[in-house]
CSV table of C-alpha atoms and ligand atoms in Angstrom, one decimal:
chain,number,residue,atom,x,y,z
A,21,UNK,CA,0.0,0.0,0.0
A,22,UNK,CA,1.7,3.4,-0.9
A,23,UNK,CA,2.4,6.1,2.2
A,24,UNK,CA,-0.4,8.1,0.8
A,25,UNK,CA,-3.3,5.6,1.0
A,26,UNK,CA,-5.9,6.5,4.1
A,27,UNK,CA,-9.1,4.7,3.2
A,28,UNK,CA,-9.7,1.3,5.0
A,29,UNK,CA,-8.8,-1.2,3.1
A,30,UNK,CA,-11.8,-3.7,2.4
A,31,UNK,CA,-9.9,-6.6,1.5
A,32,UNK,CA,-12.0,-8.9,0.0
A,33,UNK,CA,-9.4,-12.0,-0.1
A,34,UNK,CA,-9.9,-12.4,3.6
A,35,UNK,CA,-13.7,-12.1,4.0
A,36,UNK,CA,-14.1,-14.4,1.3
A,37,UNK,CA,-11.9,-16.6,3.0
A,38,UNK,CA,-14.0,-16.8,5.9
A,39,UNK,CA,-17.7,-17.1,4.1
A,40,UNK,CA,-15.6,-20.0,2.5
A,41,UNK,CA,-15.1,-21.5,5.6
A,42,UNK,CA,-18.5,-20.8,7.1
A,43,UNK,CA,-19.7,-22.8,3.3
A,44,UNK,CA,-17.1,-25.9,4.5
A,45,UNK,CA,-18.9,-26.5,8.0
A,46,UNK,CA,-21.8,-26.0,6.5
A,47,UNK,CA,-21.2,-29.2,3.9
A,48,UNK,CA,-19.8,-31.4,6.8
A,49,UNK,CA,-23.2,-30.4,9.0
A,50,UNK,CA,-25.3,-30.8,6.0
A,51,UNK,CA,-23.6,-34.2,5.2
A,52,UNK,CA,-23.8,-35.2,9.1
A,53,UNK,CA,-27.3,-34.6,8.8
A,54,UNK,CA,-27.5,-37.3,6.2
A,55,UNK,CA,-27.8,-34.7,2.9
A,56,UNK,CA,-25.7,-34.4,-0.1
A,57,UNK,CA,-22.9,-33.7,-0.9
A,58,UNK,CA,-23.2,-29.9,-3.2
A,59,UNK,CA,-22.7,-30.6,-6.5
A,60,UNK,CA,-21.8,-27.4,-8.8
A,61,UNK,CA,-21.8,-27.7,-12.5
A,62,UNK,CA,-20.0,-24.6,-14.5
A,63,UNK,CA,-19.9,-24.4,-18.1
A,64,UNK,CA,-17.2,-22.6,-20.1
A,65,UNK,CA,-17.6,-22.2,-23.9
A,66,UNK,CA,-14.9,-20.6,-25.7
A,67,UNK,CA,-11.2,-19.6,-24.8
A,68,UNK,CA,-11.5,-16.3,-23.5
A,69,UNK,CA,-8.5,-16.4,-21.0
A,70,UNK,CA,-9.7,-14.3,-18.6
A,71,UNK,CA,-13.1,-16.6,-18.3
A,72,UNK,CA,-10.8,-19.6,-17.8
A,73,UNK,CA,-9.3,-17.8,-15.4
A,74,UNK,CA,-12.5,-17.2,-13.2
A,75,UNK,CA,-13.9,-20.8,-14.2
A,76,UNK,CA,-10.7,-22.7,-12.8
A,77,UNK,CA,-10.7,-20.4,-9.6
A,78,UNK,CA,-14.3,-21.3,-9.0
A,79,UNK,CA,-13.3,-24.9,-9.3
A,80,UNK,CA,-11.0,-24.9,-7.2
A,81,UNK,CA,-12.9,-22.9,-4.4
A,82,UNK,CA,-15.8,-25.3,-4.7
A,83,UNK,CA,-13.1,-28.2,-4.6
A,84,UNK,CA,-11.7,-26.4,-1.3
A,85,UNK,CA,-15.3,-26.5,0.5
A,86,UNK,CA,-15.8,-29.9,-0.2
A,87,UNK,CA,-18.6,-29.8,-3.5
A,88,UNK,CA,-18.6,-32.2,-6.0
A,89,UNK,CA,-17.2,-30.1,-9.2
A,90,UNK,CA,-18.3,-31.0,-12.7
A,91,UNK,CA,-16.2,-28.6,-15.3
A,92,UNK,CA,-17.6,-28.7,-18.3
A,93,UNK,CA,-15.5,-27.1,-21.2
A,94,UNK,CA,-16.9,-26.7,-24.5
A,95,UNK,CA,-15.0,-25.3,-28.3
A,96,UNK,CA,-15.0,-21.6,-29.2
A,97,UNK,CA,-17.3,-23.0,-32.0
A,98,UNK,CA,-20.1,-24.8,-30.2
A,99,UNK,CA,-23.3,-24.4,-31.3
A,100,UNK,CA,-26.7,-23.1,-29.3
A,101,UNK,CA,-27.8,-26.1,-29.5
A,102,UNK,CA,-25.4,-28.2,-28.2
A,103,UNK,CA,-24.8,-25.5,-25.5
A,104,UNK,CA,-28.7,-25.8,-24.6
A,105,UNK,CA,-28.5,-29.2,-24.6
A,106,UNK,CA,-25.3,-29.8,-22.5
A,107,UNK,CA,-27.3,-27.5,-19.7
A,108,UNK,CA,-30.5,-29.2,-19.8
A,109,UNK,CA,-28.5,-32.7,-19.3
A,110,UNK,CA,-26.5,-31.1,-16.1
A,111,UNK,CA,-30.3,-29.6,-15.1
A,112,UNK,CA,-31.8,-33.3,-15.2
A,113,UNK,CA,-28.5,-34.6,-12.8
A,114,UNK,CA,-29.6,-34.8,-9.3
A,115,UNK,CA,-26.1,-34.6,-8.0
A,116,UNK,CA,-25.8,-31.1,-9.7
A,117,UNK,CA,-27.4,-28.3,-7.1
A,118,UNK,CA,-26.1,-25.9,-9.1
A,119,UNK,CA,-25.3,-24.4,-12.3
A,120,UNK,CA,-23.2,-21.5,-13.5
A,121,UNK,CA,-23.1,-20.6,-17.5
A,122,UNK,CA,-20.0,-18.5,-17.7
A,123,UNK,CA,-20.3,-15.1,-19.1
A,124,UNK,CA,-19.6,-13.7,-22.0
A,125,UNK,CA,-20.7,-16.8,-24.4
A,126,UNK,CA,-18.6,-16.7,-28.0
A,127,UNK,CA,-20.2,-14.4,-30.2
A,128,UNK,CA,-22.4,-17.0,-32.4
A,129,UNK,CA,-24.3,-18.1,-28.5
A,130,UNK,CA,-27.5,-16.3,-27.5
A,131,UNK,CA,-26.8,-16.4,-23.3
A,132,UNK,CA,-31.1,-15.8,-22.7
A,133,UNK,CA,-32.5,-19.4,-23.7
A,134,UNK,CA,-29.2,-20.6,-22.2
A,135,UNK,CA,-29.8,-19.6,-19.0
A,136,UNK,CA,-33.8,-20.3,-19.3
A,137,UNK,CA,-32.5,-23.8,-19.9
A,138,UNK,CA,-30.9,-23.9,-16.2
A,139,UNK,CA,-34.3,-25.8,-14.5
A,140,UNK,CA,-35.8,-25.9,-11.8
A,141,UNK,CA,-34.8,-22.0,-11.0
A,142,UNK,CA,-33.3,-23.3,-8.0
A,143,UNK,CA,-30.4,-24.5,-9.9
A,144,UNK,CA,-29.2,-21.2,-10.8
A,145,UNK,CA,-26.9,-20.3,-8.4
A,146,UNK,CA,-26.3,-17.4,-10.7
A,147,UNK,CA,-29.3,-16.2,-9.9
A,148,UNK,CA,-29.5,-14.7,-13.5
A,149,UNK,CA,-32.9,-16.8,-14.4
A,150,UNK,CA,-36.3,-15.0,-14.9
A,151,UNK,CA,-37.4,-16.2,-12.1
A,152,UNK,CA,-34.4,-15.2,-9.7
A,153,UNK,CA,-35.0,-11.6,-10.9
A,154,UNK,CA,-38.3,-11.4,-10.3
A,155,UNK,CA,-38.2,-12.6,-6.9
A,156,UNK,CA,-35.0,-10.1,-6.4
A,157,UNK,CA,-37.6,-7.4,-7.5
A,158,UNK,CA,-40.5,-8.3,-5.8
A,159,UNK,CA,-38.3,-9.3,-2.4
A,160,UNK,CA,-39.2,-12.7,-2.5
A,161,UNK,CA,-36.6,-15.8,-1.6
A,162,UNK,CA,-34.8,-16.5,-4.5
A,163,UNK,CA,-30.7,-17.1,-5.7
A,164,UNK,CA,-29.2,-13.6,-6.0
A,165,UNK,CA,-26.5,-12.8,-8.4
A,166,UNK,CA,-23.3,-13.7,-7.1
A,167,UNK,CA,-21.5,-10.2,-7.8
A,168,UNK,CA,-23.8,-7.8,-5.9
A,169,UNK,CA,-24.3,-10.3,-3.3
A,170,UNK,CA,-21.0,-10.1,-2.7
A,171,UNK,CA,-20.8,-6.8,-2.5
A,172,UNK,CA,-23.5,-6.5,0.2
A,173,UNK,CA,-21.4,-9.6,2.1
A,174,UNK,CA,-18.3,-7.4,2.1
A,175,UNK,CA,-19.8,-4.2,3.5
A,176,UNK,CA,-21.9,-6.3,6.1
A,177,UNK,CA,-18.9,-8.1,7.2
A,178,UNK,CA,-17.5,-4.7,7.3
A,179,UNK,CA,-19.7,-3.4,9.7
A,180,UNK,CA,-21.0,-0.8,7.1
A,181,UNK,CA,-24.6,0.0,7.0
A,182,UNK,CA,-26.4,1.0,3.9
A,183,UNK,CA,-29.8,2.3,5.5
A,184,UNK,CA,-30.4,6.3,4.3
A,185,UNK,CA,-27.2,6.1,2.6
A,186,UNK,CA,-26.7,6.9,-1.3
A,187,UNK,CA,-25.5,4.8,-2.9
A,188,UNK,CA,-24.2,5.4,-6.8
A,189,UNK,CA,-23.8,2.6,-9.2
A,190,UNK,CA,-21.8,3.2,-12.4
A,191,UNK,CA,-23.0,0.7,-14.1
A,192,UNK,CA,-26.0,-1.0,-15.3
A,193,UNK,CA,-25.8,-4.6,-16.4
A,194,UNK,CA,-27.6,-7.5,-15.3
A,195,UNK,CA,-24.3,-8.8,-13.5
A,196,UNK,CA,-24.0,-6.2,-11.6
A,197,UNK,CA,-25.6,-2.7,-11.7
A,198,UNK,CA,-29.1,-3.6,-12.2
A,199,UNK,CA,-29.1,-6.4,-9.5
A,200,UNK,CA,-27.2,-4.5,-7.1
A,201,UNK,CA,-30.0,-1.5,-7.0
A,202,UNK,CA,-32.2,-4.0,-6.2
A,203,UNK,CA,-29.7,-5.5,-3.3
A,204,UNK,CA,-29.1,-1.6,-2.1
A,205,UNK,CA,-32.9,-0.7,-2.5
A,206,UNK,CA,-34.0,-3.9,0.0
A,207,UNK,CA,-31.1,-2.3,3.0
A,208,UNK,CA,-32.8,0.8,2.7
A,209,UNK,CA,-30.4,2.6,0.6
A,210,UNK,CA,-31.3,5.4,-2.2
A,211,UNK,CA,-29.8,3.9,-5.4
A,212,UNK,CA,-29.0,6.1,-8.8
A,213,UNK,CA,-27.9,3.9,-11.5
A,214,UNK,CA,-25.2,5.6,-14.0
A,215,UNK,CA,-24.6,4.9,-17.7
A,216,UNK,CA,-23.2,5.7,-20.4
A,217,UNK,CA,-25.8,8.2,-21.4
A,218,UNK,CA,-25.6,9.7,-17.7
A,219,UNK,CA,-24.9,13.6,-18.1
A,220,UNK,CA,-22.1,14.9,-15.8
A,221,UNK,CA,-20.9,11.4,-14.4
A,222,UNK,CA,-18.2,12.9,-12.0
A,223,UNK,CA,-20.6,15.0,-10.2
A,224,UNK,CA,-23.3,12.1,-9.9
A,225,UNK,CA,-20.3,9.7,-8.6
A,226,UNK,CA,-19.4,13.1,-5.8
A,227,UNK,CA,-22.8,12.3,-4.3
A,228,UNK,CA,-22.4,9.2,-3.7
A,229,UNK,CA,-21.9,7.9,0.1
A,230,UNK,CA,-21.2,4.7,-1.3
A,231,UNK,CA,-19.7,4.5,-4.8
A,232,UNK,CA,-19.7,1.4,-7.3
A,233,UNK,CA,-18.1,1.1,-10.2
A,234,UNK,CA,-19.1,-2.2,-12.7
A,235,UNK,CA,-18.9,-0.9,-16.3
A,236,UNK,CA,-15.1,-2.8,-17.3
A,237,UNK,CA,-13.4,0.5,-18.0
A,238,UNK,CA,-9.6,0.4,-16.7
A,239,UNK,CA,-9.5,3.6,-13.9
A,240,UNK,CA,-12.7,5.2,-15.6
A,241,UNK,CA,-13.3,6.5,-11.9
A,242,UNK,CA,-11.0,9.1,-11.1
A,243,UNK,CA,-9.9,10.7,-7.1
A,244,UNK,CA,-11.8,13.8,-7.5
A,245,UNK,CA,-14.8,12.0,-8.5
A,246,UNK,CA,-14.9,10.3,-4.3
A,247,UNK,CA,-16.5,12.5,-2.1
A,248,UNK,CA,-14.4,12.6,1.0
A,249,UNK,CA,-15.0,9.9,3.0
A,250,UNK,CA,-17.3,7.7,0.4
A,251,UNK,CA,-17.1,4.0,0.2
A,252,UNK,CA,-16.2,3.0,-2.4
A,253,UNK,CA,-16.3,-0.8,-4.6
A,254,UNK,CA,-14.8,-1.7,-7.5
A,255,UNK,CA,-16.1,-4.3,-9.2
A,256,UNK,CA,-14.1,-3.9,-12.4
A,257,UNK,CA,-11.5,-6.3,-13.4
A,258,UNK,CA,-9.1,-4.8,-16.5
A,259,UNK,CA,-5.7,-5.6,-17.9
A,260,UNK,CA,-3.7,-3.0,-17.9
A,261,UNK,CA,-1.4,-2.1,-20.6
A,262,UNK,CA,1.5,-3.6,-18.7
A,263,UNK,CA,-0.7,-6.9,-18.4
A,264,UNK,CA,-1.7,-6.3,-14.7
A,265,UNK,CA,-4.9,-6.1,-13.4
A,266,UNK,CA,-6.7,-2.6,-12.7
A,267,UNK,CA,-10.0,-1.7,-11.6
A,268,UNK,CA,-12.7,0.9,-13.1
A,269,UNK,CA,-11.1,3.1,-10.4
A,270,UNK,CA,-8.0,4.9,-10.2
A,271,UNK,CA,-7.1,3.3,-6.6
A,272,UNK,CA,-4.5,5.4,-5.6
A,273,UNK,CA,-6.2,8.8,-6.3
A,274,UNK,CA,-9.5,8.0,-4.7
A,275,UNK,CA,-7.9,6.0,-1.9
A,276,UNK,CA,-6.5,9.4,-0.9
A,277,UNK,CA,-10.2,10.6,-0.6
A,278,UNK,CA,-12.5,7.4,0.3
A,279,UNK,CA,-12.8,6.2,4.0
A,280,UNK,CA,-13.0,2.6,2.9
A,281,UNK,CA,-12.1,1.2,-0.7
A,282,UNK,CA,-11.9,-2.2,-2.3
A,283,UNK,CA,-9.0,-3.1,-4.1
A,284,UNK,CA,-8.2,-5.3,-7.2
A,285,UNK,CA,-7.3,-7.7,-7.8
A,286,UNK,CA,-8.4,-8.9,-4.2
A,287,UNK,CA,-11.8,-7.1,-3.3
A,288,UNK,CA,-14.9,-7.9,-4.9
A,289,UNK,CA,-13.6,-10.9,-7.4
A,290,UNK,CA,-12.8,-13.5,-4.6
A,291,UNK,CA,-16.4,-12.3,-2.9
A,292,UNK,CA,-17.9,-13.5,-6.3
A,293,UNK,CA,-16.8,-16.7,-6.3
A,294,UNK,CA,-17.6,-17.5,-2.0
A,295,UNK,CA,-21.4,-16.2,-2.9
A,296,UNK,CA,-21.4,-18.6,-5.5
A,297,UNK,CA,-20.7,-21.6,-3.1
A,298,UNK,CA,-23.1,-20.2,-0.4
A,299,UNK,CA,-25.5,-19.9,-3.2
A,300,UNK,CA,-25.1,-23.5,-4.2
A,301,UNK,CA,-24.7,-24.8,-0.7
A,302,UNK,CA,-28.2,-23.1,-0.1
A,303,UNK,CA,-29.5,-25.0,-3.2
A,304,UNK,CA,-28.0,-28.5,-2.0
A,305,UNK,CA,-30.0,-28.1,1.1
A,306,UNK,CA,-33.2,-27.0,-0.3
A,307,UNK,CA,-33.0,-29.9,-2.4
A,308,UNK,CA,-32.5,-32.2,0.1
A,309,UNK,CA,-35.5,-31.3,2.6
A,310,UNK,CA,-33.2,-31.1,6.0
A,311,UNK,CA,-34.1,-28.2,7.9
A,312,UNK,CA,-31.8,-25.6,7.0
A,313,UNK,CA,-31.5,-24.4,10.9
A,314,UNK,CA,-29.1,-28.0,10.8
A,315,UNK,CA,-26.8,-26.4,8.4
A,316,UNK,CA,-26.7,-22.8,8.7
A,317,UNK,CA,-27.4,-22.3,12.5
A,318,UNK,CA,-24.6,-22.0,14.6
A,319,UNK,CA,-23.4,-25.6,16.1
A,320,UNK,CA,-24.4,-26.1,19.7
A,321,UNK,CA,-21.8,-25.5,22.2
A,322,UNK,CA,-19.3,-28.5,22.9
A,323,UNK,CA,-20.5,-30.2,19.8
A,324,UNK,CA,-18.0,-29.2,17.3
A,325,UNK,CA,-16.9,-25.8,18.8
B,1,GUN,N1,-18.7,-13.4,-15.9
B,1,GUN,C1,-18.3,-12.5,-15.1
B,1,GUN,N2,-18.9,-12.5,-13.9
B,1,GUN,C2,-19.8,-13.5,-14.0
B,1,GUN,C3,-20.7,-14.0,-13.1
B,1,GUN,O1,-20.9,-13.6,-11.9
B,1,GUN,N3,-21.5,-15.1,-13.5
B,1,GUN,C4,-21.3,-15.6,-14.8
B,1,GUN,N4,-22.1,-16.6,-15.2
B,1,GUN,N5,-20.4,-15.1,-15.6
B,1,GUN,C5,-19.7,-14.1,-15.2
């Protein structure tokens, strides 16, 4: 961290780390109790490094917590159909809780029927299904997108309250931006969604008591556009032209103004992935009918600590 830096640092690795661990002793409860062992399917089409790059890190963390992992990798060149088809098969597997499509598909794949394919809804730990957004909307129980979920994880683990705060999105996709407002809107927060058609961005970003960026612009955010003593997340992940990785905000400019920051790589990435496994943990026990208080409830004293 340079001498400069003020803001907290919301490090992202670490409470990851620990809603991973929460996710493991919830598999050996849930197991104990006589359920199944979570089963995650994630699909990769295509060769996009930096997708591989997420898809084998989210392998690896399911691995970690103890899930049964099926990778499924298919050519730059498959077709919709085949891609459909592959995701219905996975949908159909009772050992699969859940099921992940990674985003972006190749350029010949329309994601939409792809991800209507992921049945029951309750398989989409991605919580990108129809009917995951609508029961995000209308505050219903539901999977909610792993990104902005995360997000909310971090800054609850973090102490920081959203209630009568405003918070500013940059960003409007249905990742991130759209989904988050929703997340924000539920903890009492006032939400303004920016875009690229947003008139005076820097001045709507200087309101903001919390301020996300999510649009996959390198340092698009710039110091002077923190008000002093904002939160501020960065959900961007760029290379750089020197082949690192940099955020959508220029971290050691607004650091100088924010009182808490995320950085990257190491904020909201590794948050992604641990909601993912609490997602599909969540799943496995619905699934499975044991009462969820087995699983998710603390353990009673002297039993396992
Ligand atoms: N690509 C980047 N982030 C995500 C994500 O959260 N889910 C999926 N499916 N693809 C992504």
């Amino acid at each position: 961290m340079s001498e400069t830096t003020q803001a907290r640092l919301l490090d992202g690795k670490a409470t990851a780390l620990a809603v991973r661990e929460d996710v493991a002793r919830g598999v050996e409860r849930l197991l104990a109790a006589g359920g199944p062992r979570p089963g995650l399917a994630v699909v990769l089409a295509g060769e996009d490094p930096a997708s591989r790059v997420y898809v084998r890190n989210k392998d690896r963390a399911a691995e970690q917590a103890g899930f049964d992992v099926r990778s499924v990798m298919l050519p730059q060149d498959t077709t919709q159909a085949r891609l459909e088809e592959v995701v219905r098969e996975l949908a159909l597997d009772a050992g699969v809780h859940g099921i992940l499509v990674q985003l972006p598909l190749p350029a010949q794949l329309d994601a939409r029927p792809v991800i209507d394919s992921i049945l029951p809804p309750e398989k989409d730990v991605d919580g990108l299904t129809p009917t995951n957004v609508a029961a995000l909307v209308l505050g219903r129980d539901g999977l909610e997108p792993c990104t902005p979920a995360g997000c909310i994880e971090l800054l609850d683990r973090h102490g920081i309250d959203l209630s009568g705060q405003h918070m500013v999105i940059v960003g409007r996709s249905m990742l991130v931006g759209k989904p988050l407002a929703q997340l924000a809107l539920a903890r009492n927060a006032t939400v303004t969604v920016c875009h690229s058609r947003t008139r005076d961005l820097p001045a709507r970003c200087r309101e903001a008591d919390v301020l996300v960026a999510a649009v996959g612009r390198a340092r698009l955010v710039q110091g002077d556009w923190v008000r002093p003593g904002a939160v501020v997340l960065d959900v961007g992940i760029n290379r750089g032209e020197d082949g690192k990785l940099v955020g959508d905000v220029d971290f050691a400019a607004a650091s100088e103004r924010a009182a808490a920051i995320t950085p990257v790589p190491g904020g909201i990435g590794p948050m992604t992935i641990a909601m993912l496994l609490a997602n599909t943990l969540r799943a496995a026990v619905a699934s499975s009918g044991i009462d969820p208080a087995l699983v998710f409830s603390p353990a009673p004293q002297g039993v396992d600590g």
